[in-house]
PDB file of C-alpha atoms in Angstrom:
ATOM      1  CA  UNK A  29      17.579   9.973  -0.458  1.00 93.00           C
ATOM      2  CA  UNK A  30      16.079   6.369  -1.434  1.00 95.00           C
ATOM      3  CA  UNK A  31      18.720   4.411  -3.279  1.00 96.00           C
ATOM      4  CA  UNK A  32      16.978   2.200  -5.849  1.00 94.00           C
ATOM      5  CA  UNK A  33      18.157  -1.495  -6.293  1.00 95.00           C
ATOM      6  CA  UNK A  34      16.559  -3.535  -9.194  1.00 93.00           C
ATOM      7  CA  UNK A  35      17.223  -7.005  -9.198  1.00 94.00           C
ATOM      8  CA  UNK A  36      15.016  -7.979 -12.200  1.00 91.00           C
ATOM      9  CA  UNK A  37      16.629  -9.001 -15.295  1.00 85.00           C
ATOM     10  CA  UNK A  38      14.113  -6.162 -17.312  1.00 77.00           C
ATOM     11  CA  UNK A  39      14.213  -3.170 -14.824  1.00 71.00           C
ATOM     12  CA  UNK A  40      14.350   0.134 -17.370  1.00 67.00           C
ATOM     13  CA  UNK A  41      17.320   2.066 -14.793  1.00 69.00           C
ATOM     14  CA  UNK A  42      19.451  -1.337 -14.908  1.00 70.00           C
ATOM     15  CA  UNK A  43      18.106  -4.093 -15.991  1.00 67.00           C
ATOM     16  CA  UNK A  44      20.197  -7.398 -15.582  1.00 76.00           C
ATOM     17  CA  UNK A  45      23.000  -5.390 -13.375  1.00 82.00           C
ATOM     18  CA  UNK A  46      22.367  -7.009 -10.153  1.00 87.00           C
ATOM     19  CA  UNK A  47      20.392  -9.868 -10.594  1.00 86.00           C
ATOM     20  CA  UNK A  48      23.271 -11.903  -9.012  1.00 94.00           C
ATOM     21  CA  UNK A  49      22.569 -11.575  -5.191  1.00 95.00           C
ATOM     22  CA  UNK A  50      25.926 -11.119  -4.039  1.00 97.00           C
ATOM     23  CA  UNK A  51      26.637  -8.271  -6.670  1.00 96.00           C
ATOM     24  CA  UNK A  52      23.244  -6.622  -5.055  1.00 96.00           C
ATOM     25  CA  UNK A  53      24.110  -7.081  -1.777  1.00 98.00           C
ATOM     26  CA  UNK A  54      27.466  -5.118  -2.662  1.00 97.00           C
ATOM     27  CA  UNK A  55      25.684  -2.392  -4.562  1.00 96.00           C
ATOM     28  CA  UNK A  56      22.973  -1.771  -1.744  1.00 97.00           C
ATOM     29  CA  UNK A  57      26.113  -1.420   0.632  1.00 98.00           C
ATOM     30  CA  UNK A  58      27.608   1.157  -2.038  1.00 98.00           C
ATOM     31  CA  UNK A  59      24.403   3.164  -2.422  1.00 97.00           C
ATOM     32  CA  UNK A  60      24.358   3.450   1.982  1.00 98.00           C
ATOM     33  CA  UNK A  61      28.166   4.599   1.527  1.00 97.00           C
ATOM     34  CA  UNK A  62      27.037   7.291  -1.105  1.00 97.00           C
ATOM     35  CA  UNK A  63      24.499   8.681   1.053  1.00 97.00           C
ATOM     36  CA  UNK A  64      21.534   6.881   0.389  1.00 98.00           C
ATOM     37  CA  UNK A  65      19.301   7.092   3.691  1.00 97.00           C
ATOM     38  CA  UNK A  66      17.561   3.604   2.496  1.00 96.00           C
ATOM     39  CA  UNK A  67      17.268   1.332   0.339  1.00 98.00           C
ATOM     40  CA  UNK A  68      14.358   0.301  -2.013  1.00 97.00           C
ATOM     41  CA  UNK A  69      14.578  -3.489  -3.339  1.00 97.00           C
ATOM     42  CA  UNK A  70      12.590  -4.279  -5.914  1.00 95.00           C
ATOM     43  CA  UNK A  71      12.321  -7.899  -7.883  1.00 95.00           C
ATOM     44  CA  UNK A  72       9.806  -7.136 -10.321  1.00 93.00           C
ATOM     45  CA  UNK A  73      10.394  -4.243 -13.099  1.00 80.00           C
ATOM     46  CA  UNK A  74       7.917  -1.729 -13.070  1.00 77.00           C
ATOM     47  CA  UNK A  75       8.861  -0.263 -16.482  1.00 71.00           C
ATOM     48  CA  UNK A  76       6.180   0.895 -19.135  1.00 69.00           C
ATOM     49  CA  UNK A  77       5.122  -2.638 -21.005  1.00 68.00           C
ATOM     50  CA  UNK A  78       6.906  -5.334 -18.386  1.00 74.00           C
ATOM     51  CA  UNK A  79       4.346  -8.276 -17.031  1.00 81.00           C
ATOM     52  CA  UNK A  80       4.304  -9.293 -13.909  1.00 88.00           C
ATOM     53  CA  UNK A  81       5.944 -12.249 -12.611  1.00 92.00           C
ATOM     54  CA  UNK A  82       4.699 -14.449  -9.623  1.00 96.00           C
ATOM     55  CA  UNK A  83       5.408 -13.987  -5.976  1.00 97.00           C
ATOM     56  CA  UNK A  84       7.223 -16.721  -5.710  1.00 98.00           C
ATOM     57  CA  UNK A  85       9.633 -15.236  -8.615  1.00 97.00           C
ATOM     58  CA  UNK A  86       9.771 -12.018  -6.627  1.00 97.00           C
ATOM     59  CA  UNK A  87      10.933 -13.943  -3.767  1.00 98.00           C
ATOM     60  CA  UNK A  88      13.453 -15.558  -5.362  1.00 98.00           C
ATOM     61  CA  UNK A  89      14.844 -12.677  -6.134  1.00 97.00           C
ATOM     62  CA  UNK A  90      14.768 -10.029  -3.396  1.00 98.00           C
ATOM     63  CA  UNK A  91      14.911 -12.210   0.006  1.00 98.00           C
ATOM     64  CA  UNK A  92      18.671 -13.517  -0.671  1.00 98.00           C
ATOM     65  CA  UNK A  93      19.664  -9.391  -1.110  1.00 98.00           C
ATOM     66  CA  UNK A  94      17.384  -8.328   1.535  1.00 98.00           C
ATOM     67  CA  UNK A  95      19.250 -10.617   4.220  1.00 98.00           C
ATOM     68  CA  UNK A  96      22.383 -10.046   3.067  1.00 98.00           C
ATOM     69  CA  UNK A  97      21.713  -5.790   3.475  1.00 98.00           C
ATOM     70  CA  UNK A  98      19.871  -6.309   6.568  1.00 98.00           C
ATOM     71  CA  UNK A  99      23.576  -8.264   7.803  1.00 98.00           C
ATOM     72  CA  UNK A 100      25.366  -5.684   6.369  1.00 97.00           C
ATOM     73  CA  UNK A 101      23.586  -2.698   6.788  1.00 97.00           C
ATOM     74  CA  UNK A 102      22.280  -3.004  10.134  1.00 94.00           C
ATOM     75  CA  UNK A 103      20.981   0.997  10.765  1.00 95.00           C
ATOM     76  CA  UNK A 104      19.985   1.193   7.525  1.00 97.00           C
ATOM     77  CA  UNK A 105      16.154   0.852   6.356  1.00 98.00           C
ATOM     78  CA  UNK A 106      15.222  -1.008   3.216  1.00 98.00           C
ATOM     79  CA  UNK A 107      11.877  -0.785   1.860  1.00 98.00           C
ATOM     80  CA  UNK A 108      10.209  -4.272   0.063  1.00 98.00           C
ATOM     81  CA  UNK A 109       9.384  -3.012  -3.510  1.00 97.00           C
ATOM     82  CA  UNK A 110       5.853  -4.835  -4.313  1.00 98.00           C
ATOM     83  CA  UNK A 111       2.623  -5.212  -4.932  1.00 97.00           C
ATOM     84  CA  UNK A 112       2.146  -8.688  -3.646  1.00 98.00           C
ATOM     85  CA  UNK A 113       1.074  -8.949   0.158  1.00 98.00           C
ATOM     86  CA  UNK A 114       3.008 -12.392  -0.054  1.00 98.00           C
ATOM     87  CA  UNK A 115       6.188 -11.006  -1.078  1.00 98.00           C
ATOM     88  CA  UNK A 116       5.622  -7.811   1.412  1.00 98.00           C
ATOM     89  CA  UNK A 117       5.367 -10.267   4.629  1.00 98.00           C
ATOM     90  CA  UNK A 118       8.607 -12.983   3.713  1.00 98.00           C
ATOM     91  CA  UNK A 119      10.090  -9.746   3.286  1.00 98.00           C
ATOM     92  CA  UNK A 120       9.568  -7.932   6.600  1.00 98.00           C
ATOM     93  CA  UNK A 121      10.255 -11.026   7.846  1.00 98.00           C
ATOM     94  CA  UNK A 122      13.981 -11.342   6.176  1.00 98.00           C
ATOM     95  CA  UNK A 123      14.726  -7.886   7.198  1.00 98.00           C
ATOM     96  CA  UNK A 124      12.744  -5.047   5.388  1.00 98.00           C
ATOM     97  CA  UNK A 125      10.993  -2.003   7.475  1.00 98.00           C
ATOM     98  CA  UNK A 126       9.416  -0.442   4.949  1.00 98.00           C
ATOM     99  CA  UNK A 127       6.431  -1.219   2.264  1.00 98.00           C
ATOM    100  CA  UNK A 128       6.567   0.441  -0.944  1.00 98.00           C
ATOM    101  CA  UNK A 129       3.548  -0.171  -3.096  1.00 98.00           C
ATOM    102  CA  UNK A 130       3.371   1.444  -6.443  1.00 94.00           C
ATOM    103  CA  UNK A 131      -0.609   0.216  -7.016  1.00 96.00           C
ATOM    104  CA  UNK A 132      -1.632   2.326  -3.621  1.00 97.00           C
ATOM    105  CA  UNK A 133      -3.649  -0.595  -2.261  1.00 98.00           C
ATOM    106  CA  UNK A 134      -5.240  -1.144  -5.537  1.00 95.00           C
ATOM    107  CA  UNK A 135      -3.575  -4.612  -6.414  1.00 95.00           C
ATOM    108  CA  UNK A 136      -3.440  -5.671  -2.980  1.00 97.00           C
ATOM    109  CA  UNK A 137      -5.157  -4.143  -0.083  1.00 97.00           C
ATOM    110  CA  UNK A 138      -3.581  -6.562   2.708  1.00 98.00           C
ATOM    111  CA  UNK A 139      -0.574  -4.853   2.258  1.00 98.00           C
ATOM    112  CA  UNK A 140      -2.171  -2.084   4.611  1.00 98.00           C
ATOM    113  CA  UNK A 141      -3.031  -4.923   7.015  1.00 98.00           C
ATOM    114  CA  UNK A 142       0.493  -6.136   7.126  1.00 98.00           C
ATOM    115  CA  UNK A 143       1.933  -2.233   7.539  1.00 98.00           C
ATOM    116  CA  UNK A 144      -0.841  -2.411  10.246  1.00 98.00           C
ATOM    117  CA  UNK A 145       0.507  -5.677  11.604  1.00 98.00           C
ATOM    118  CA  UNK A 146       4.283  -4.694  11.741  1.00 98.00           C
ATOM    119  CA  UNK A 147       3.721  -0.852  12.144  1.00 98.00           C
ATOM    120  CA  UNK A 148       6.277   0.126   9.677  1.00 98.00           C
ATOM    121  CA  UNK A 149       6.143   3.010   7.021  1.00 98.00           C
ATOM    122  CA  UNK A 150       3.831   2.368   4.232  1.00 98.00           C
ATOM    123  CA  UNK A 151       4.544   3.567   0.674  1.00 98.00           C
ATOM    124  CA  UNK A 152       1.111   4.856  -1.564  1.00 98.00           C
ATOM    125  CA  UNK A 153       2.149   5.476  -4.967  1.00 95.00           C
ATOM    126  CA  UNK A 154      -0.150   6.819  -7.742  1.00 93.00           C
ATOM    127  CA  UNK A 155      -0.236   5.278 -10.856  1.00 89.00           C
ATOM    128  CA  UNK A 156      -2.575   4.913 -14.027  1.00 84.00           C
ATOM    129  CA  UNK A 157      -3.435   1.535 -14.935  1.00 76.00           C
ATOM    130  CA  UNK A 158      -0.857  -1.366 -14.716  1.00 71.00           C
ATOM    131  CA  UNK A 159       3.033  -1.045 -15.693  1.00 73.00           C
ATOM    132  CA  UNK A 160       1.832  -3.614 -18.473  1.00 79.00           C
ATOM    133  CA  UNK A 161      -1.042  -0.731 -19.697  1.00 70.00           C
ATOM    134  CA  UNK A 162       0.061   2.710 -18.388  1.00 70.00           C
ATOM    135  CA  UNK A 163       1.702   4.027 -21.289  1.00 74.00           C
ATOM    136  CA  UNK A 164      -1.085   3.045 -23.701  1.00 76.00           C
ATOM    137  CA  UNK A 165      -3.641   4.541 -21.530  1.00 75.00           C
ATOM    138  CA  UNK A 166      -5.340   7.981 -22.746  1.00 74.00           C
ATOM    139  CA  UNK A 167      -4.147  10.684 -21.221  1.00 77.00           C
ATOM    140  CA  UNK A 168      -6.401  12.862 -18.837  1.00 83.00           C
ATOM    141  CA  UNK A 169      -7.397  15.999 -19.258  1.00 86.00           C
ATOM    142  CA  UNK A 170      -6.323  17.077 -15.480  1.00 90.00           C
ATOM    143  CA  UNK A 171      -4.244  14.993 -13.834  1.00 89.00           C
ATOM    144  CA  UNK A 172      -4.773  16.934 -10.358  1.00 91.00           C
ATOM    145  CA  UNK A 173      -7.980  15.709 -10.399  1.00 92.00           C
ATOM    146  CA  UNK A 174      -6.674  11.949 -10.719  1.00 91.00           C
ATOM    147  CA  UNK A 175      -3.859  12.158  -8.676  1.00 93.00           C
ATOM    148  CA  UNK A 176      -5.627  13.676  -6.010  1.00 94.00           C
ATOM    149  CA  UNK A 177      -8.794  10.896  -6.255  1.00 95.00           C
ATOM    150  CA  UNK A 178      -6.214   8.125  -6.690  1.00 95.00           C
ATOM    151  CA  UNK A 179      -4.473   9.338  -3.586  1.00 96.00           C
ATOM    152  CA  UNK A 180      -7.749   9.727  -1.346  1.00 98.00           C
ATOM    153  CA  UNK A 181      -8.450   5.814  -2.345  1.00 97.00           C
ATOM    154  CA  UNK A 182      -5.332   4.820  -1.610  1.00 98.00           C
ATOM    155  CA  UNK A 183      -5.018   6.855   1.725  1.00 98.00           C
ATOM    156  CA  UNK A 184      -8.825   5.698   2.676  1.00 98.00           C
ATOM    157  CA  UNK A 185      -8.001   2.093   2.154  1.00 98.00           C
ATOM    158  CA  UNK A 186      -4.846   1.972   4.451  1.00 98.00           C
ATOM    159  CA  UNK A 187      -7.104   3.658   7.358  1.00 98.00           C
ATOM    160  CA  UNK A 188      -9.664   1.618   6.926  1.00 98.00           C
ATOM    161  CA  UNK A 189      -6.977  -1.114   7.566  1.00 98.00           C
ATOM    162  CA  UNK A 190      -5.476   0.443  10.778  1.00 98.00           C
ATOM    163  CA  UNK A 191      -2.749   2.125   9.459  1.00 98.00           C
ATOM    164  CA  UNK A 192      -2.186   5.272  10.977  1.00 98.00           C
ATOM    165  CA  UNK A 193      -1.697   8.401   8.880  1.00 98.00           C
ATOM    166  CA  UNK A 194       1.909   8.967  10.839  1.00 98.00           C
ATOM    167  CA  UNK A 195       3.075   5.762   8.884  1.00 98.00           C
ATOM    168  CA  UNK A 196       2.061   7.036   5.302  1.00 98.00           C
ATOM    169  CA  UNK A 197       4.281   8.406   2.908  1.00 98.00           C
ATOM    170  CA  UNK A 198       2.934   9.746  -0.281  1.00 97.00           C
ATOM    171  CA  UNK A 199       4.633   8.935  -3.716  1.00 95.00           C
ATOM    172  CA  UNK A 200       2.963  11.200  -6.881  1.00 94.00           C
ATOM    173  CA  UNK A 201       4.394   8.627  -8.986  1.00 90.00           C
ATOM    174  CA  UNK A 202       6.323  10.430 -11.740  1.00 89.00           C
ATOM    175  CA  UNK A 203       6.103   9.063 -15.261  1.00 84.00           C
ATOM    176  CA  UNK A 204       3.217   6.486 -14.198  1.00 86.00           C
ATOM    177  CA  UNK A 205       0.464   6.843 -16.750  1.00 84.00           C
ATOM    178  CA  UNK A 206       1.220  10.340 -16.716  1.00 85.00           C
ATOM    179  CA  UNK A 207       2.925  12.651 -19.865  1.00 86.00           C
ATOM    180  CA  UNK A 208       6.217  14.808 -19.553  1.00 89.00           C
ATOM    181  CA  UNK A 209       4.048  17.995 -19.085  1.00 90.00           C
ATOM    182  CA  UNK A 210       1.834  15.921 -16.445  1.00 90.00           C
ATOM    183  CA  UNK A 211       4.934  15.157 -14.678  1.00 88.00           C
ATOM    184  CA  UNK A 212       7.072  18.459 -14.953  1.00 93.00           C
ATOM    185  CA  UNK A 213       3.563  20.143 -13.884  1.00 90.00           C
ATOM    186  CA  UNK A 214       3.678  17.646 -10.568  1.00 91.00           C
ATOM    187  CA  UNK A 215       7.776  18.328  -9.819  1.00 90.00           C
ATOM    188  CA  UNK A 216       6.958  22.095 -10.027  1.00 90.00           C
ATOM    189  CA  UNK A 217       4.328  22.486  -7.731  1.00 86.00           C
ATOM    190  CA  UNK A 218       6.252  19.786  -4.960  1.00 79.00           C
ATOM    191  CA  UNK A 219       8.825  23.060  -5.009  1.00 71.00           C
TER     192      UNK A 219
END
């Protein structure tokens, strides 16, 4: 069980919540007592319409809560929450040991070179578009078919890199550019 900890100020789950890094800190500790088995950080919202914000926004945000879990939660893994290779590496750095990228290599392929470069887990969501776009895209007529091309890019890309296919973990990226139907057609067949 991934527990998810927003600390953006626009994050769709809870926006604004934990944007204070000691209140983080003390709800990523709270999550690990509940059960979670890690602990996903994110400091930028990936909700349908938000912009992105610069890396060193992102930073700003996540390092302060990623030290302060690593202290706290020694045995615990946290995954970085990003796009950004930047962001990724200060983050591994501070404490993360696992890369979640909701773009699947398709913002920013170096983030396979750094899961290379640290041999941690690697992350490959699919998604349609950008946060910014995904909602607004058309929809397609079989999403199989894109989740299944998306996925082979994504999966061909962080080979290519180095990355071994023992550190991939697949995400089918529920509600990204894809209807209710699209996803309740996904959740069925992961059954």
């Amino acid at each position: 069980i991934m527990g998810v900890l927003n600390v953006t100020p626009d994050s769709f789950s809870d926006g604004g919540l934990y944007c204070d890094p000691e209140r983080a800190i003390a709800h990523g500790v709270e999550l690990a007592h509940q059960g979670a088995d890690w602990i996903d950080v994110g400091g930028e919202s990936t909700r349908p319409g938000s912009q992105s914000v610069s890396a060193e926004e992102e930073l700003r945000r996540v390092l302060p809560v990623i030290r302060g879990l690593r202290r706290k939660l020694r045995k615990i893994p946290i995954s970085i929450d990003t796009t950004k290779s930047l962001v990724a590496e200060q983050a591994l750095q501070a404490g993360a040991n696992i890369l979640n990228d909701i773009s699947g290599l398709r913002f920013d392929r170096r983030i396979a070179d750094l899961a290379c470069l640290y041999r941690v887990p690697l992350i490959l969501m699919h998604t349609r578009g950008t946060p910014e776009t995904m909602q607004r895209l058309p929809a397609v007529r079989n999403i199989w078919r894109s989740l299944m091309d998306g996925m082979e890019t994504s999966i061909r890309r962080a080979l290519a890199a180095g990355v071994s296919r023992s550190q991939l973990i697949l995400d089918p990226g529920l509600g990204f550019g894809k209807s209710r139907r699209q996803n309740s057609a996904i959740l069925a067949s992961l059954f």
